[in-house]
PDB file of C-alpha atoms in Angstrom:
ATOM      1  CA  MET A  23       2.083 -11.042 -17.496  1.00 55.00           C
ATOM      2  CA  ASN A  24       0.324 -13.415 -14.784  1.00 66.00           C
ATOM      3  CA  GLU A  25      -2.535 -12.849 -13.192  1.00 70.00           C
ATOM      4  CA  MET A  26      -1.451 -10.719  -9.768  1.00 79.00           C
ATOM      5  CA  ILE A  27      -5.317 -11.385  -8.119  1.00 85.00           C
ATOM      6  CA  THR A  28      -7.009 -14.863  -9.452  1.00 83.00           C
ATOM      7  CA  ARG A  29     -10.800 -15.409  -9.313  1.00 83.00           C
ATOM      8  CA  GLN A  30      -9.567 -18.928  -7.309  1.00 82.00           C
ATOM      9  CA  GLN A  31      -7.709 -17.210  -4.577  1.00 85.00           C
ATOM     10  CA  VAL A  32     -10.914 -14.925  -3.943  1.00 85.00           C
ATOM     11  CA  THR A  33     -13.471 -17.660  -3.984  1.00 83.00           C
ATOM     12  CA  SER A  34     -11.297 -19.997  -1.958  1.00 85.00           C
ATOM     13  CA  GLY A  35     -10.338 -17.484   0.474  1.00 86.00           C
ATOM     14  CA  GLU A  36      -6.272 -17.865  -0.498  1.00 90.00           C
ATOM     15  CA  ILE A  37      -3.641 -15.347   0.586  1.00 93.00           C
ATOM     16  CA  ILE A  38      -3.883 -12.319  -1.472  1.00 93.00           C
ATOM     17  CA  TYR A  39      -0.670 -10.691  -2.745  1.00 94.00           C
ATOM     18  CA  VAL A  40       0.267  -8.112  -4.443  1.00 95.00           C
ATOM     19  CA  TRP A  41       3.518  -6.892  -5.667  1.00 95.00           C
ATOM     20  CA  THR A  42       4.992  -4.389  -8.135  1.00 95.00           C
ATOM     21  CA  ASP A  43       8.291  -2.829  -8.686  1.00 93.00           C
ATOM     22  CA  PRO A  44       9.870   0.071  -6.456  1.00 92.00           C
ATOM     23  CA  THR A  45       9.483   2.575  -9.180  1.00 88.00           C
ATOM     24  CA  ALA A  46       6.695   1.353 -11.235  1.00 89.00           C
ATOM     25  CA  CYS A  47       4.231   4.466 -10.328  1.00 89.00           C
ATOM     26  CA  ILE A  48       6.265   7.027 -12.194  1.00 87.00           C
ATOM     27  CA  GLY A  49       6.329   5.711 -15.495  1.00 82.00           C
ATOM     28  CA  SER A  50       4.348   5.508 -18.667  1.00 84.00           C
ATOM     29  CA  HIS A  51       4.459   1.669 -19.379  1.00 87.00           C
ATOM     30  CA  PRO A  52       2.554  -1.404 -18.833  1.00 87.00           C
ATOM     31  CA  ASN A  53       3.692  -2.472 -15.874  1.00 91.00           C
ATOM     32  CA  ARG A  54       1.193  -2.646 -12.944  1.00 94.00           C
ATOM     33  CA  ARG A  55       1.243   0.480 -10.460  1.00 96.00           C
ATOM     34  CA  LEU A  56      -0.927   0.970  -6.785  1.00 97.00           C
ATOM     35  CA  PHE A  57      -0.051   4.351  -5.062  1.00 97.00           C
ATOM     36  CA  ILE A  58      -1.984   5.999  -2.344  1.00 98.00           C
ATOM     37  CA  ASP A  59      -2.548   9.774  -2.072  1.00 97.00           C
ATOM     38  CA  SER A  60      -1.996  10.031   1.632  1.00 98.00           C
ATOM     39  CA  PHE A  61      -0.391   8.147   4.264  1.00 97.00           C
ATOM     40  CA  THR A  62      -0.865   8.561   8.314  1.00 96.00           C
ATOM     41  CA  MET A  63       1.191   6.384  10.983  1.00 93.00           C
ATOM     42  CA  ALA A  64       1.070   7.132  14.728  1.00 90.00           C
ATOM     43  CA  GLY A  65      -0.336  10.524  13.739  1.00 91.00           C
ATOM     44  CA  ILE A  66       2.345  11.491  11.304  1.00 92.00           C
ATOM     45  CA  ASP A  67       1.553  12.130   7.905  1.00 94.00           C
ATOM     46  CA  LEU A  68       3.788  11.602   4.664  1.00 94.00           C
ATOM     47  CA  ASP A  69       3.910  14.361   2.585  1.00 92.00           C
ATOM     48  CA  LYS A  70       2.772  13.810  -1.155  1.00 94.00           C
ATOM     49  CA  ASN A  71       6.413  14.049  -2.761  1.00 94.00           C
ATOM     50  CA  ILE A  72       5.827  10.972  -5.606  1.00 93.00           C
ATOM     51  CA  VAL A  73       4.584  12.391  -9.265  1.00 92.00           C
ATOM     52  CA  ALA A  74       2.816   8.834  -9.838  1.00 93.00           C
ATOM     53  CA  ILE A  75       1.059   8.170 -13.061  1.00 93.00           C
ATOM     54  CA  GLU A  76      -1.964   6.360 -13.813  1.00 94.00           C
ATOM     55  CA  GLY A  77      -1.705   3.446 -15.837  1.00 92.00           C
ATOM     56  CA  GLY A  78      -2.076   4.378 -19.528  1.00 88.00           C
ATOM     57  CA  GLU A  79      -1.207   7.841 -18.792  1.00 91.00           C
ATOM     58  CA  ASP A  80       1.363  10.019 -20.295  1.00 85.00           C
ATOM     59  CA  VAL A  81       4.254  11.136 -18.166  1.00 85.00           C
ATOM     60  CA  THR A  82       5.452  13.812 -20.054  1.00 85.00           C
ATOM     61  CA  LYS A  83       1.850  15.508 -19.153  1.00 83.00           C
ATOM     62  CA  ALA A  84       2.697  15.109 -15.096  1.00 82.00           C
ATOM     63  CA  ASP A  85       3.183  18.410 -13.683  1.00 84.00           C
ATOM     64  CA  SER A  86       2.498  17.939  -9.642  1.00 89.00           C
ATOM     65  CA  ALA A  87       3.245  15.374  -7.010  1.00 92.00           C
ATOM     66  CA  THR A  88       0.295  12.983  -6.749  1.00 93.00           C
ATOM     67  CA  ALA A  89       1.105   9.986  -4.104  1.00 96.00           C
ATOM     68  CA  ALA A  90       2.192   9.882  -0.622  1.00 97.00           C
ATOM     69  CA  ALA A  91       3.651   6.529  -1.297  1.00 97.00           C
ATOM     70  CA  SER A  92       3.919   3.269  -3.454  1.00 97.00           C
ATOM     71  CA  VAL A  93       2.629  -0.099  -2.445  1.00 98.00           C
ATOM     72  CA  ILE A  94       5.512  -2.247  -3.504  1.00 97.00           C
ATOM     73  CA  ARG A  95       4.310  -5.285  -1.744  1.00 98.00           C
ATOM     74  CA  LEU A  96       0.701  -6.238   0.069  1.00 98.00           C
ATOM     75  CA  SER A  97       0.178  -9.703   1.373  1.00 97.00           C
ATOM     76  CA  ILE A  98      -3.499 -10.364   3.273  1.00 97.00           C
ATOM     77  CA  THR A  99      -4.137 -13.586   4.865  1.00 96.00           C
ATOM     78  CA  PRO A 100      -7.802 -13.894   5.527  1.00 94.00           C
ATOM     79  CA  GLY A 101      -8.532 -14.528   9.059  1.00 90.00           C
ATOM     80  CA  SER A 102     -11.834 -15.983  10.605  1.00 84.00           C
ATOM     81  CA  ILE A 103     -11.940 -13.049  13.136  1.00 85.00           C
ATOM     82  CA  ASN A 104      -9.346 -10.519  11.337  1.00 89.00           C
ATOM     83  CA  PRO A 105      -6.922 -10.986   8.745  1.00 95.00           C
ATOM     84  CA  THR A 106      -2.904 -10.381   8.895  1.00 97.00           C
ATOM     85  CA  ILE A 107      -1.418  -8.012   6.771  1.00 98.00           C
ATOM     86  CA  SER A 108       1.934  -7.010   5.793  1.00 98.00           C
ATOM     87  CA  ILE A 109       2.753  -3.648   3.685  1.00 98.00           C
ATOM     88  CA  THR A 110       5.828  -2.620   2.261  1.00 98.00           C
ATOM     89  CA  LEU A 111       5.942   1.193   0.829  1.00 97.00           C
ATOM     90  CA  GLY A 112       8.024   3.434  -1.039  1.00 97.00           C
ATOM     91  CA  ALA A 113       8.127   6.817  -0.053  1.00 96.00           C
ATOM     92  CA  LEU A 114       9.854  10.274  -0.313  1.00 95.00           C
ATOM     93  CA  ILE A 115      10.776  11.207   3.046  1.00 93.00           C
ATOM     94  CA  LYS A 116      12.445  13.966   4.244  1.00 90.00           C
ATOM     95  CA  SER A 117      15.575  12.715   7.146  1.00 86.00           C
ATOM     96  CA  ASN A 118      13.627  14.930   9.871  1.00 89.00           C
ATOM     97  CA  THR A 119      10.008  13.206   8.826  1.00 90.00           C
ATOM     98  CA  ARG A 120      11.719   9.545   8.987  1.00 90.00           C
ATOM     99  CA  THR A 121      13.053  10.435  12.685  1.00 91.00           C
ATOM    100  CA  LEU A 122       9.735  11.846  13.837  1.00 91.00           C
ATOM    101  CA  LEU A 123       7.961   8.910  12.718  1.00 91.00           C
ATOM    102  CA  GLU A 124      10.327   6.529  14.214  1.00 89.00           C
ATOM    103  CA  SER A 125      10.341   8.055  17.380  1.00 90.00           C
ATOM    104  CA  ALA A 126       6.360   7.995  17.412  1.00 87.00           C
ATOM    105  CA  VAL A 127       6.093   4.377  16.605  1.00 85.00           C
ATOM    106  CA  SER A 128       8.877   3.608  19.298  1.00 86.00           C
ATOM    107  CA  SER A 129       6.952   5.598  21.943  1.00 84.00           C
ATOM    108  CA  ILE A 130       3.856   3.725  21.379  1.00 79.00           C
ATOM    109  CA  LEU A 131       5.252   0.248  21.251  1.00 78.00           C
ATOM    110  CA  GLN A 132       7.364   0.804  24.437  1.00 78.00           C
ATOM    111  CA  ALA A 133       4.396   1.968  26.508  1.00 72.00           C
ATOM    112  CA  GLY A 134       2.770  -1.629  25.097  1.00 70.00           C
ATOM    113  CA  ALA A 135      -0.204  -0.238  23.233  1.00 64.00           C
ATOM    114  CA  THR A 136      -1.674  -1.392  19.902  1.00 68.00           C
ATOM    115  CA  ASP A 137      -3.768   1.456  19.455  1.00 72.00           C
ATOM    116  CA  MET A 138      -1.473   2.935  16.939  1.00 86.00           C
ATOM    117  CA  LYS A 139      -3.513   3.532  13.761  1.00 91.00           C
ATOM    118  CA  ILE A 140      -2.213   3.463  10.027  1.00 95.00           C
ATOM    119  CA  LYS A 141      -4.368   5.344   7.657  1.00 97.00           C
ATOM    120  CA  LEU A 142      -3.947   4.861   3.709  1.00 98.00           C
ATOM    121  CA  GLY A 143      -5.715   7.467   1.612  1.00 98.00           C
ATOM    122  CA  ASN A 144      -7.402   6.803  -2.107  1.00 98.00           C
ATOM    123  CA  SER A 145      -5.550   4.366  -4.430  1.00 98.00           C
ATOM    124  CA  ASN A 146      -5.171   4.786  -7.838  1.00 97.00           C
ATOM    125  CA  LYS A 147      -7.707   3.432 -10.133  1.00 96.00           C
ATOM    126  CA  LYS A 148      -5.630   2.127 -13.441  1.00 94.00           C
ATOM    127  CA  GLN A 149      -3.475  -0.361 -11.724  1.00 94.00           C
ATOM    128  CA  GLU A 150      -3.434  -3.272 -13.780  1.00 92.00           C
ATOM    129  CA  TYR A 151      -3.610  -3.552 -17.915  1.00 90.00           C
ATOM    130  CA  LYS A 152      -6.527  -6.193 -18.157  1.00 86.00           C
ATOM    131  CA  THR A 153      -6.638  -8.709 -21.217  1.00 81.00           C
ATOM    132  CA  ASP A 154     -10.043  -7.055 -21.879  1.00 80.00           C
ATOM    133  CA  ASP A 155      -7.685  -3.945 -23.402  1.00 81.00           C
ATOM    134  CA  ALA A 156      -8.428  -1.938 -20.177  1.00 87.00           C
ATOM    135  CA  TRP A 157      -6.579  -0.768 -17.338  1.00 91.00           C
ATOM    136  CA  GLY A 158      -8.504  -1.324 -14.050  1.00 91.00           C
ATOM    137  CA  ILE A 159      -7.948  -1.956 -10.229  1.00 93.00           C
ATOM    138  CA  MET A 160      -6.271  -5.231  -8.601  1.00 94.00           C
ATOM    139  CA  ILE A 161      -7.342  -4.397  -5.024  1.00 96.00           C
ATOM    140  CA  ASP A 162      -9.034  -1.085  -3.834  1.00 97.00           C
ATOM    141  CA  ILE A 163      -7.213  -0.230  -0.362  1.00 98.00           C
ATOM    142  CA  SER A 164      -8.982   3.313  -0.718  1.00 98.00           C
ATOM    143  CA  ASN A 165      -9.115   4.459   3.273  1.00 98.00           C
ATOM    144  CA  LEU A 166      -7.919   1.391   4.567  1.00 98.00           C
ATOM    145  CA  GLU A 167      -7.167   1.774   8.397  1.00 97.00           C
ATOM    146  CA  LEU A 168      -4.684  -0.674   9.802  1.00 96.00           C
ATOM    147  CA  TYR A 169      -3.367  -1.397  13.403  1.00 93.00           C
ATOM    148  CA  PRO A 170      -1.028  -3.697  15.135  1.00 92.00           C
ATOM    149  CA  ILE A 171      -2.363  -7.464  15.761  1.00 91.00           C
ATOM    150  CA  SER A 172       0.268  -7.136  19.003  1.00 87.00           C
ATOM    151  CA  ALA A 173       2.975  -5.424  19.805  1.00 83.00           C
ATOM    152  CA  GLU A 174       4.973  -8.516  19.651  1.00 86.00           C
ATOM    153  CA  ALA A 175       3.890  -9.168  16.175  1.00 90.00           C
ATOM    154  CA  PHE A 176       4.586  -5.702  15.094  1.00 90.00           C
ATOM    155  CA  SER A 177       7.596  -4.880  13.232  1.00 90.00           C
ATOM    156  CA  ILE A 178       8.757  -2.038  11.208  1.00 91.00           C
ATOM    157  CA  LYS A 179      11.738  -1.150   8.973  1.00 92.00           C
ATOM    158  CA  ILE A 180      12.391   2.080   7.276  1.00 92.00           C
ATOM    159  CA  GLU A 181      15.495   1.849   4.901  1.00 92.00           C
ATOM    160  CA  PRO A 182      16.998   4.847   2.687  1.00 91.00           C
ATOM    161  CA  THR A 183      17.690   4.314  -1.003  1.00 91.00           C
ATOM    162  CA  GLU A 184      19.193   6.005  -3.745  1.00 87.00           C
ATOM    163  CA  LEU A 185      16.389   4.878  -6.351  1.00 85.00           C
ATOM    164  CA  MET A 186      14.963   8.751  -7.121  1.00 78.00           C
ATOM    165  CA  GLY A 187      18.420  10.532  -6.096  1.00 79.00           C
ATOM    166  CA  VAL A 188      18.541  12.694  -3.026  1.00 79.00           C
ATOM    167  CA  ALA A 189      17.352  16.296  -2.724  1.00 78.00           C
ATOM    168  CA  LYS A 190      19.182  19.000  -0.864  1.00 68.00           C
ATOM    169  CA  ASP A 191      16.592  18.824   2.318  1.00 76.00           C
ATOM    170  CA  GLY A 192      17.933  15.312   2.613  1.00 79.00           C
ATOM    171  CA  MET A 193      14.706  14.067   1.085  1.00 89.00           C
ATOM    172  CA  ARG A 194      15.291  10.369  -0.480  1.00 93.00           C
ATOM    173  CA  TYR A 195      13.151   7.427  -1.772  1.00 95.00           C
ATOM    174  CA  HIS A 196      12.817   5.146   1.390  1.00 95.00           C
ATOM    175  CA  VAL A 197      11.347   1.398   1.423  1.00 96.00           C
ATOM    176  CA  VAL A 198       9.277   1.229   4.394  1.00 96.00           C
ATOM    177  CA  SER A 199       8.479  -2.565   5.575  1.00 96.00           C
ATOM    178  CA  ILE A 200       5.428  -3.103   8.311  1.00 95.00           C
ATOM    179  CA  ASP A 201       4.335  -6.517   9.464  1.00 96.00           C
ATOM    180  CA  GLY A 202       2.243  -7.662  11.982  1.00 95.00           C
ATOM    181  CA  LEU A 203      -0.917  -5.681  11.061  1.00 96.00           C
ATOM    182  CA  THR A 204      -4.547  -6.379  11.056  1.00 95.00           C
ATOM    183  CA  THR A 205      -7.810  -4.403  10.276  1.00 95.00           C
ATOM    184  CA  SER A 206     -11.475  -4.361  11.292  1.00 93.00           C
ATOM    185  CA  GLN A 207     -12.693  -4.167   7.553  1.00 93.00           C
ATOM    186  CA  GLY A 208     -13.478  -7.525   6.207  1.00 92.00           C
ATOM    187  CA  SER A 209     -13.762  -7.062   2.719  1.00 93.00           C
ATOM    188  CA  LEU A 210     -11.852  -5.409  -0.054  1.00 94.00           C
ATOM    189  CA  PRO A 211     -12.833  -4.747  -4.053  1.00 94.00           C
ATOM    190  CA  VAL A 212     -10.608  -6.536  -6.445  1.00 94.00           C
ATOM    191  CA  CYS A 213     -10.607  -7.804  -9.929  1.00 89.00           C
ATOM    192  CA  CYS A 214      -8.534 -10.162 -11.924  1.00 81.00           C
ATOM    193  CA  ALA A 215      -6.208  -9.516 -14.613  1.00 72.00           C
ATOM    194  CA  ALA A 216      -8.952 -11.200 -17.082  1.00 66.00           C
ATOM    195  CA  SER A 217     -11.401  -8.491 -16.685  1.00 63.00           C
ATOM    196  CA  THR A 218     -11.950  -4.920 -15.360  1.00 66.00           C
ATOM    197  CA  ASP A 219     -15.314  -6.453 -13.587  1.00 70.00           C
ATOM    198  CA  LYS A 220     -14.856  -5.838 -10.018  1.00 78.00           C
ATOM    199  CA  GLY A 221     -15.624  -8.517  -7.288  1.00 86.00           C
ATOM    200  CA  VAL A 222     -15.082  -8.455  -3.311  1.00 90.00           C
ATOM    201  CA  ALA A 223     -12.283 -10.570  -1.243  1.00 90.00           C
ATOM    202  CA  ARG A 224     -13.718 -11.339   1.890  1.00 91.00           C
ATOM    203  CA  ILE A 225     -10.716 -10.943   4.282  1.00 93.00           C
ATOM    204  CA  GLY A 226     -12.190 -11.238   7.783  1.00 88.00           C
ATOM    205  CA  TYR A 227     -15.516 -12.984   8.514  1.00 72.00           C
ATOM    206  CA  ILE A 228     -16.481 -11.774  11.887  1.00 59.00           C
ATOM    207  CA  ALA A 229     -14.740  -8.539  11.752  1.00 53.00           C
ATOM    208  CA  ALA A 230     -17.618  -8.459   8.541  1.00 49.00           C
ATOM    209  CA  VAL A 231     -20.268  -8.912  10.357  1.00 48.00           C
TER     210      VAL A 231
END
């Protein structure tokens, strides 16, 4: 398995790119998984509906939902002021929650506002199986707050799928793709595949001071 985040990327200030399979978080297997226990966007909370499994843990012992969303794709381009961020999430969302979310985002953007906040909860700790035979993080995005770079740069798509079936209340697995984001946070903890030793990736230089 190739390294997801390399030391070269971090020390050279290159783009940080993380991806996982859309349903990687729900099984006991050696594949990477990255998920968060809460997600709030434009004041709308996604319920914790996914029974996500930490790396190395037994799926047969899972008895409750642990995640609001799985991170399928995360792209962070470091910037001299702030980074440019795109994120794609998978979440089990009811149809009425999707309507509320789309309406809230639309109202804010139509007003030309860019103060819409996206708040991530805690991310899991056993994301990738390292070459030193232990599970560790790829990137810690716990409590990361994101907001649009501008109303023009921001875009969002919420697409329903049938990856995890369809519940009677209309809840199904949606893929939520959001582009044109940034953050005032200047760095994030990261870890390459060669070791569970953590490092720090600088993503926004003026933002960090």
